[in-house]
PDB file of C-alpha atoms in Angstrom:
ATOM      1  CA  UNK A 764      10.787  -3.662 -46.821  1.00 69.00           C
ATOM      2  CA  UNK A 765      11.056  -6.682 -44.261  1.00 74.00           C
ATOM      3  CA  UNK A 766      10.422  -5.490 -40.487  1.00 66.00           C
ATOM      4  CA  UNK A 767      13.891  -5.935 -39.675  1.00 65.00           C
ATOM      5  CA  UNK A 768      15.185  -3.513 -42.349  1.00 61.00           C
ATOM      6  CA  UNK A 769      11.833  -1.408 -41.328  1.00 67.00           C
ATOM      7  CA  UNK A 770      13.259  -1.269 -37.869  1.00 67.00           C
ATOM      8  CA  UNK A 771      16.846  -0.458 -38.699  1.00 70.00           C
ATOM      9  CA  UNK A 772      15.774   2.401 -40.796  1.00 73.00           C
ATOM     10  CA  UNK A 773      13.596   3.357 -37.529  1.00 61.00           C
ATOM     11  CA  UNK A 774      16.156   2.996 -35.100  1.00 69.00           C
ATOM     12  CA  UNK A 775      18.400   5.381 -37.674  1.00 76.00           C
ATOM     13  CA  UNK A 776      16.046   8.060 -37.984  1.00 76.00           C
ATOM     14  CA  UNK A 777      15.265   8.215 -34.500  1.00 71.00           C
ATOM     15  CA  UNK A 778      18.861   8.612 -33.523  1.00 87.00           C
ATOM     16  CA  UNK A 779      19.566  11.102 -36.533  1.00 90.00           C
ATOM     17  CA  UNK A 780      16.630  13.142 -34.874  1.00 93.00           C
ATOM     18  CA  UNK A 781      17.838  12.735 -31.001  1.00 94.00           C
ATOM     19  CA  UNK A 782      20.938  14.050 -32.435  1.00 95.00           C
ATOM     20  CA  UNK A 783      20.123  17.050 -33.973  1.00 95.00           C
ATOM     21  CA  UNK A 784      18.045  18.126 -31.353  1.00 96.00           C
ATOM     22  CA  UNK A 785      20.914  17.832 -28.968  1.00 97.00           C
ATOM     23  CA  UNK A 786      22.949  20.098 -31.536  1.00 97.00           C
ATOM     24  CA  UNK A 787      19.792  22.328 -31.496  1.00 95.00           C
ATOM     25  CA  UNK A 788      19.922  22.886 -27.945  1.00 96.00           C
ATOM     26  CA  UNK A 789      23.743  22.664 -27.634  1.00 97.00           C
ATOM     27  CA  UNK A 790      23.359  26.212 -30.039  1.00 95.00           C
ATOM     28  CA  UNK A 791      20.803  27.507 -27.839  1.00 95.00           C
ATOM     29  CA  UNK A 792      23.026  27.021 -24.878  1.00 96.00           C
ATOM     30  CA  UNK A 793      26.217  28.198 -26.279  1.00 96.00           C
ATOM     31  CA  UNK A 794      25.092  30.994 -27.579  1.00 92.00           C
ATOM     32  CA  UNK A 795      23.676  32.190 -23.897  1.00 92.00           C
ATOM     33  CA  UNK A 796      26.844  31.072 -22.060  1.00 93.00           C
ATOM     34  CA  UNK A 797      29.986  31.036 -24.444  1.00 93.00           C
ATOM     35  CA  UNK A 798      31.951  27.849 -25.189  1.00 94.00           C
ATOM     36  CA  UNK A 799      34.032  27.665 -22.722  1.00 92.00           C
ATOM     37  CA  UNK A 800      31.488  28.272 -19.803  1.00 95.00           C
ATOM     38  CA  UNK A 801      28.903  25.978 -21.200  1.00 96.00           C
ATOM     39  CA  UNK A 802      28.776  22.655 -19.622  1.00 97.00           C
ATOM     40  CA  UNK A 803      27.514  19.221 -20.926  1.00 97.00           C
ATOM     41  CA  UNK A 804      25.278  19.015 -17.952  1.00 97.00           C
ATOM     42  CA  UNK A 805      23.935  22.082 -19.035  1.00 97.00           C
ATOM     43  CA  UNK A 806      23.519  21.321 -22.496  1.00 97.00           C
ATOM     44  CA  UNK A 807      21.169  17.756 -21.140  1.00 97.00           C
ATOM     45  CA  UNK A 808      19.503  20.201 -18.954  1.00 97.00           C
ATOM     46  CA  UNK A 809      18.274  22.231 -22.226  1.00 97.00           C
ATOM     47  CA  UNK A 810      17.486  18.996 -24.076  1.00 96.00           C
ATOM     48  CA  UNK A 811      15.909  17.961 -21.104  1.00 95.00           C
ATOM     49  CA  UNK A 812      18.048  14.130 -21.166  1.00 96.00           C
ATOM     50  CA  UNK A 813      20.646  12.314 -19.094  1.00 96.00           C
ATOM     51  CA  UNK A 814      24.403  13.702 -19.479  1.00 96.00           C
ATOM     52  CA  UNK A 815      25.299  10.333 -20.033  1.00 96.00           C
ATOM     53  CA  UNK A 816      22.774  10.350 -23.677  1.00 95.00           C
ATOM     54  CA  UNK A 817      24.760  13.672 -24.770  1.00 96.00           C
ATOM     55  CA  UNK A 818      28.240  11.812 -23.925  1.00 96.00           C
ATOM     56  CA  UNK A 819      27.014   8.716 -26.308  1.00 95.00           C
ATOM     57  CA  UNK A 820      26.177  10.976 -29.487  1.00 95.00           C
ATOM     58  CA  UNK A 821      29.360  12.915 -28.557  1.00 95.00           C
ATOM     59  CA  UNK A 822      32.299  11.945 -26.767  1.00 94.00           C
ATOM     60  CA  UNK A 823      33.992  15.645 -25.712  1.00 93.00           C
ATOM     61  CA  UNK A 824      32.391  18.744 -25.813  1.00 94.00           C
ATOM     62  CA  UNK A 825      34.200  20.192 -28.368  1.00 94.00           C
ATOM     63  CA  UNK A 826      32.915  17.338 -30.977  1.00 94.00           C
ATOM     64  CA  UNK A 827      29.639  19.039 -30.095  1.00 95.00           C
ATOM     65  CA  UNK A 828      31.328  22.835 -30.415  1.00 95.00           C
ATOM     66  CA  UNK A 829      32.025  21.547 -34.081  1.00 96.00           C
ATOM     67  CA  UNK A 830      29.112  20.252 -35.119  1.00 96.00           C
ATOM     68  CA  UNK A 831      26.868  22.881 -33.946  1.00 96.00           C
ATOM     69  CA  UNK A 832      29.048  25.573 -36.372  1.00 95.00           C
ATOM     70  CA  UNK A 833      28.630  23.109 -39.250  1.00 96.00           C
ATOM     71  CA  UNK A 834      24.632  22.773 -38.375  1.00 95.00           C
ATOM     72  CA  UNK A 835      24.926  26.375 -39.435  1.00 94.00           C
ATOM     73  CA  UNK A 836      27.366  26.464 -42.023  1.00 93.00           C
ATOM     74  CA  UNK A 837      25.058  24.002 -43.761  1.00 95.00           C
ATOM     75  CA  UNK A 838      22.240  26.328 -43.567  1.00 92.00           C
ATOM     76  CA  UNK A 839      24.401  28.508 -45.421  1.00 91.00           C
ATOM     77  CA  UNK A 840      25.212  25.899 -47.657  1.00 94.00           C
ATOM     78  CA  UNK A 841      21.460  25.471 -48.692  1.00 95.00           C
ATOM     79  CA  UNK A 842      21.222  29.293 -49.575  1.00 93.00           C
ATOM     80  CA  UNK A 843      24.536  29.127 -51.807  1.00 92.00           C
ATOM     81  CA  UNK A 844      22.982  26.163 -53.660  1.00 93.00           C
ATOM     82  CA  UNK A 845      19.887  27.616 -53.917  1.00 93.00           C
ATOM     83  CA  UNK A 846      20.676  30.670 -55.026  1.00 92.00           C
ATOM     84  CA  UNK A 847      22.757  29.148 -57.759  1.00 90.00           C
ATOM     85  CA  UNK A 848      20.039  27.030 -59.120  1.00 91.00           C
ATOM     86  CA  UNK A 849      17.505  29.308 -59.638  1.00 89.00           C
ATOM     87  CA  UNK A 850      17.071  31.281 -62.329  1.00 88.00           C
ATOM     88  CA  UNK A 851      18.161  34.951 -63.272  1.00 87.00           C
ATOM     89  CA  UNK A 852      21.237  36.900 -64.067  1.00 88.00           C
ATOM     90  CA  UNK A 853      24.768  36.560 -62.275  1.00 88.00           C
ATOM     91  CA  UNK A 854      24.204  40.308 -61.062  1.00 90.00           C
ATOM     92  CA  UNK A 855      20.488  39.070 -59.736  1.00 92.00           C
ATOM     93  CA  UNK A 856      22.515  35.936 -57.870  1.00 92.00           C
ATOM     94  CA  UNK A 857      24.651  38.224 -56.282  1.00 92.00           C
ATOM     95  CA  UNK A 858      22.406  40.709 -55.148  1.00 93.00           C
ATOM     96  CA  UNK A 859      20.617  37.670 -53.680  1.00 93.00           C
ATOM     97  CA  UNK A 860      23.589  36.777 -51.591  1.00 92.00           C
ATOM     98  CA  UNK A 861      24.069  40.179 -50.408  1.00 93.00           C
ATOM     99  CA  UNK A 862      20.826  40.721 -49.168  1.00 94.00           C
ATOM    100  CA  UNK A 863      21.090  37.335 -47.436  1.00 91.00           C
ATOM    101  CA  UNK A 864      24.017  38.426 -45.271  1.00 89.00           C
ATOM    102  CA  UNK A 865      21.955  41.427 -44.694  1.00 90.00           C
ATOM    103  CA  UNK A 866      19.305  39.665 -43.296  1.00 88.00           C
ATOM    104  CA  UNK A 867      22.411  37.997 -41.010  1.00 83.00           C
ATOM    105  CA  UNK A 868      22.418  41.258 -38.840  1.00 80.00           C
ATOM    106  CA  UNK A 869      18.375  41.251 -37.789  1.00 79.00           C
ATOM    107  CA  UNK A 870      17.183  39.871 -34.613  1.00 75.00           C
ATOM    108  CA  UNK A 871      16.324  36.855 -35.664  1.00 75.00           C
ATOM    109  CA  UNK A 872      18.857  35.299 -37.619  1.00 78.00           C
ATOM    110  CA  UNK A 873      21.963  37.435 -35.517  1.00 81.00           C
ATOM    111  CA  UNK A 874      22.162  35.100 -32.331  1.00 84.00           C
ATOM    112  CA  UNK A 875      23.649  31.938 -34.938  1.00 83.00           C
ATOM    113  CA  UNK A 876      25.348  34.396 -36.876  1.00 85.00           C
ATOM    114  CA  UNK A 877      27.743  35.519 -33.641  1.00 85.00           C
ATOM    115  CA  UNK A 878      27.750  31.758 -32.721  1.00 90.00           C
ATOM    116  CA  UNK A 879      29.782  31.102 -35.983  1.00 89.00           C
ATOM    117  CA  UNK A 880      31.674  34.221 -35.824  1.00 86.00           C
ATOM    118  CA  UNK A 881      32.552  32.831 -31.783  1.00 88.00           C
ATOM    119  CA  UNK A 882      33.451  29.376 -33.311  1.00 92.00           C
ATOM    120  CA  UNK A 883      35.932  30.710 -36.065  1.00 88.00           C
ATOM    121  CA  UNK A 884      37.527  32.896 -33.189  1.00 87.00           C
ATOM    122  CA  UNK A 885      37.652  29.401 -30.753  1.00 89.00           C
ATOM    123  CA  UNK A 886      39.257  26.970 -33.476  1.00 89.00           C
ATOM    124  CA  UNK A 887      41.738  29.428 -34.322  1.00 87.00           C
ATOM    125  CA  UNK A 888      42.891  28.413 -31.136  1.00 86.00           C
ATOM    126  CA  UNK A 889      41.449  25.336 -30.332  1.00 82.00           C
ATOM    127  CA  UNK A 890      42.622  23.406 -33.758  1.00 70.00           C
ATOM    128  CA  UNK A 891      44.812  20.316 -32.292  1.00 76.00           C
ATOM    129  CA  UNK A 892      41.496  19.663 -29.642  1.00 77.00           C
ATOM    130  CA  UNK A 893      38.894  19.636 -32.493  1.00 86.00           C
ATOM    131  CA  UNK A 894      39.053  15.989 -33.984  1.00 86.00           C
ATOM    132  CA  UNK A 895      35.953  16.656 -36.505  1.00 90.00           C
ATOM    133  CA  UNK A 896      37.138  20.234 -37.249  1.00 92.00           C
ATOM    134  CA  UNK A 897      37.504  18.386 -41.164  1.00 93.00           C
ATOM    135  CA  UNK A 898      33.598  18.052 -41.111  1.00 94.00           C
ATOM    136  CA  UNK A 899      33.486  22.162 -41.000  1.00 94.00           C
ATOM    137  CA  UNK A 900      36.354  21.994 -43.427  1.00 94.00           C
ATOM    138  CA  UNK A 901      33.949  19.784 -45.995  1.00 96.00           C
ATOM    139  CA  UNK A 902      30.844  21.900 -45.830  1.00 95.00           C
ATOM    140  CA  UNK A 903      32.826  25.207 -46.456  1.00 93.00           C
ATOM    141  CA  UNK A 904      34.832  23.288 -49.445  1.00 94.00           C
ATOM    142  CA  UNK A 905      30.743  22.693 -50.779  1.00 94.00           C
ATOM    143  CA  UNK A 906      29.978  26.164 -49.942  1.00 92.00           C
ATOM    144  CA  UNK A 907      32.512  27.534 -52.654  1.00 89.00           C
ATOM    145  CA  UNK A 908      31.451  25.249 -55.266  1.00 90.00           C
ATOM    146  CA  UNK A 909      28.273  26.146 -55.408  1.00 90.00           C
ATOM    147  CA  UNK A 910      29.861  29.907 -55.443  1.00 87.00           C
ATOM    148  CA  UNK A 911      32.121  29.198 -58.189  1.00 86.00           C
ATOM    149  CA  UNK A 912      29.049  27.631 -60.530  1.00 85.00           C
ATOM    150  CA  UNK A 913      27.718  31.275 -60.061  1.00 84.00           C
ATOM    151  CA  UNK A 914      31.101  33.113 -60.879  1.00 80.00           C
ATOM    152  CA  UNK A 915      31.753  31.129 -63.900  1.00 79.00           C
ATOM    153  CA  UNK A 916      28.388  31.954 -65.055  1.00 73.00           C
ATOM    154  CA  UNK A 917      29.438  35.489 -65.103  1.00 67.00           C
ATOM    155  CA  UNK A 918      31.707  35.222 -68.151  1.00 68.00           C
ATOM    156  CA  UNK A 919      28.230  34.217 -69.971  1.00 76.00           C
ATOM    157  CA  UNK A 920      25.324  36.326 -69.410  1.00 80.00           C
ATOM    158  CA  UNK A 921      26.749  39.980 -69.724  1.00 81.00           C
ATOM    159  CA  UNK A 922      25.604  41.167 -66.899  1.00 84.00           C
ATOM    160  CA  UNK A 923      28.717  41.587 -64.533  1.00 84.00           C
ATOM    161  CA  UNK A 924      32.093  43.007 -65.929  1.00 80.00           C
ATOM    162  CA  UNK A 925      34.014  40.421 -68.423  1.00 73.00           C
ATOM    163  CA  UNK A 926      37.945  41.608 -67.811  1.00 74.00           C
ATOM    164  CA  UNK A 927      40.252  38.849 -66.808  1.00 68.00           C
ATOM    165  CA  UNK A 928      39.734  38.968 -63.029  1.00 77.00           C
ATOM    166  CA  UNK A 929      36.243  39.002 -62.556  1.00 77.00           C
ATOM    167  CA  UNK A 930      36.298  35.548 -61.346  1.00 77.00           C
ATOM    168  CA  UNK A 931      38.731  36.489 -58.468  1.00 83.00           C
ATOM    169  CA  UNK A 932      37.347  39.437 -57.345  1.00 84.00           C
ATOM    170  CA  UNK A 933      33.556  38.442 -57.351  1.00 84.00           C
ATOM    171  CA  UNK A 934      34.931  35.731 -54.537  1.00 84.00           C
ATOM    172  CA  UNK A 935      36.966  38.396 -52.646  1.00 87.00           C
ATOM    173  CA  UNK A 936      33.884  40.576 -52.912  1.00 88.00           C
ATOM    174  CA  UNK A 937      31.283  37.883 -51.577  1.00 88.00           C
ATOM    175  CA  UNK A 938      33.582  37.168 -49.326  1.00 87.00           C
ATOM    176  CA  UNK A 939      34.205  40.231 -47.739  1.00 88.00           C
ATOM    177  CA  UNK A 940      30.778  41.192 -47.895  1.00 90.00           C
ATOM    178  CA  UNK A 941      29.482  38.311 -45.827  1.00 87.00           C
ATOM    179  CA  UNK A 942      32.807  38.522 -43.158  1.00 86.00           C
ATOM    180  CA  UNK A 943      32.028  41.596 -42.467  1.00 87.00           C
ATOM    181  CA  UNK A 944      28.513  40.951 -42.242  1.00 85.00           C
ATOM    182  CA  UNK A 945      29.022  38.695 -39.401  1.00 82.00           C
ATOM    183  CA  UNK A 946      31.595  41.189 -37.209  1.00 80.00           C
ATOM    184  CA  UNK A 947      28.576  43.825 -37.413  1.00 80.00           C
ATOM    185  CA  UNK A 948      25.973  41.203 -35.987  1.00 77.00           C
ATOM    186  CA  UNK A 949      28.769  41.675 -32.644  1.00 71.00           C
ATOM    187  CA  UNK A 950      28.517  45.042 -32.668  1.00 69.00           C
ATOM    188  CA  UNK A 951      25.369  44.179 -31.178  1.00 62.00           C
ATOM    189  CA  UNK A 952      26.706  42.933 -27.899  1.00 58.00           C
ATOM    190  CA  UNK A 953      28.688  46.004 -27.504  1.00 57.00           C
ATOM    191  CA  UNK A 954      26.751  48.382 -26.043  1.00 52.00           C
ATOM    192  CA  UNK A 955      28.206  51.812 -26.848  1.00 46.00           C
ATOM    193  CA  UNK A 956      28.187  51.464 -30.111  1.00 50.00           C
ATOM    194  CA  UNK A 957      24.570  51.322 -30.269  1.00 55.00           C
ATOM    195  CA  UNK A 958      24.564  54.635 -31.344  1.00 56.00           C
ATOM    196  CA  UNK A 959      26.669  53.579 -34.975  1.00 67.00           C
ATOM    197  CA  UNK A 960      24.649  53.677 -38.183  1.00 76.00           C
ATOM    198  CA  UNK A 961      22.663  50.372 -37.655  1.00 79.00           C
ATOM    199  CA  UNK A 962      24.509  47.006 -39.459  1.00 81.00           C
ATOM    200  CA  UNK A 963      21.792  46.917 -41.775  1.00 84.00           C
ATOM    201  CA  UNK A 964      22.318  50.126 -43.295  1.00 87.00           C
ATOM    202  CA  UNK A 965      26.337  49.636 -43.438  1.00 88.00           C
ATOM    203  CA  UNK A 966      25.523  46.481 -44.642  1.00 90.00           C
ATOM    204  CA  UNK A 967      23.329  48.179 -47.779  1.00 92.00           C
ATOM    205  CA  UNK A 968      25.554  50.941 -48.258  1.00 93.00           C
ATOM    206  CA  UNK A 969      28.750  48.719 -48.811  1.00 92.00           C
ATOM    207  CA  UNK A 970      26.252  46.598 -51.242  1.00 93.00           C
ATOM    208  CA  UNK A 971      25.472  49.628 -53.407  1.00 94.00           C
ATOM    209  CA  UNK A 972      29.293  49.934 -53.859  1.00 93.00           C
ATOM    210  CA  UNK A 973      29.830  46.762 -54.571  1.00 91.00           C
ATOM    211  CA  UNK A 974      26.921  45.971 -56.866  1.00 92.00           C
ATOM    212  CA  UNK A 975      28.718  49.247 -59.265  1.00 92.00           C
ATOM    213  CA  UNK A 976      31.750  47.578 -58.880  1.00 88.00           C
ATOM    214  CA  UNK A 977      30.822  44.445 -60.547  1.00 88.00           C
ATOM    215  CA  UNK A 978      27.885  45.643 -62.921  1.00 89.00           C
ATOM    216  CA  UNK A 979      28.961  45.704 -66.415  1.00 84.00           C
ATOM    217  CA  UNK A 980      29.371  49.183 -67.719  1.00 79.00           C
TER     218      UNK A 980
END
């Protein structure tokens, strides 16, 4: 590689990196304060930078809203994948995906898992403002391929149910299973319901029903 191409692939990764650390702290920040309160000062404050460096990575605030919910999404997006490449059963992949959402609800995994539930609730009503909302859009479209490569393995291995609809209701299953997943991690903010059966042990009841549903008989 010739120093000029040396330093253009430099200059890239260094402004990749400034980048996601401003989407880093942008979470951190949002997640304390709310969209709508948070302010781009205070999101240079957390990073530490100039307002002016978090204007030139991204314009309005909500370009930054957006691409802090697909920051996460694409963490989900790695467990999907990985989950689908490994190997094991169709009921094994499942269970995998279950306990994942599980593991949505403890401490330390529940403060990004309200930030996305928070960012669903704000574009619902925010759409026409969101210019990158389509880059959310694309990571979600990846997130049920990877699902479908495990639900069309599960007319093959015998280890789910075979009848017609399998296919549709292992998706509304998953589905369900991680939604609700995510409006138990706000139950957490709420503080008179602390007294509920805790998320997690919803969350592994609902499983157990679920995991009968689908297991062949």
């Amino acid at each position: 590689m010739n120093p000029q191409d040396r330093w253009e692939q430099e200059r890239k990764e260094g402004k990749n990196k400034r980048m996601q650390s401003i989407i880093e702290a942008a979470g951190r920040v949002f997640s304390r304060k709310g969209f709508e309160k948070t302010t781009m000062q205070d999101i240079a404050d957390e990073e530490n930078i100039g307002v002016a460096t978090v204007f030139r990575y991204f314009p309005k605030k909500d370009n930054l809203i957006v691409a802090v919910a697909v920051n996460i999404l694409e963490g989900y997006l790695a467990i999907f994948q990985s989950v689908a490449s490994i190997n094991g059963t169709c009921l094994e992949k499942i269970e995998k995906l279950f306990d994942h959402f599980i593991s949505d609800v403890e401490p330390e995994n529940v403060e990004y898992t309200q930030l996305l539930e928070a960012f669903e609730s704000y574009a619902s009503t925010s759409l026409g403002e969101l210019s990158n909302y389509q880059d959310y859009i694309e990571v979600r479209k990846k997130i049920v391929d990877a699902l479908s490569i495990i639900v069309e393995e599960s007319m093959q291995d015998g280890s789910i149910q075979s009848d017609n609809s399998i296919k549709d209701d292992l998706a509304t299953v998953i589905n369900a299973f991680g939604l609700f997943s995510r409006k138990l991690s706000l139950f957490k903010r709420i503080p008179f319901l602390n007294d509920d059966l805790a998320p997690g042990d919803q969350l592994a009841i609902i499983k157990k029903i679920f995991m009968d549903y689908i297991r062949a008989k």
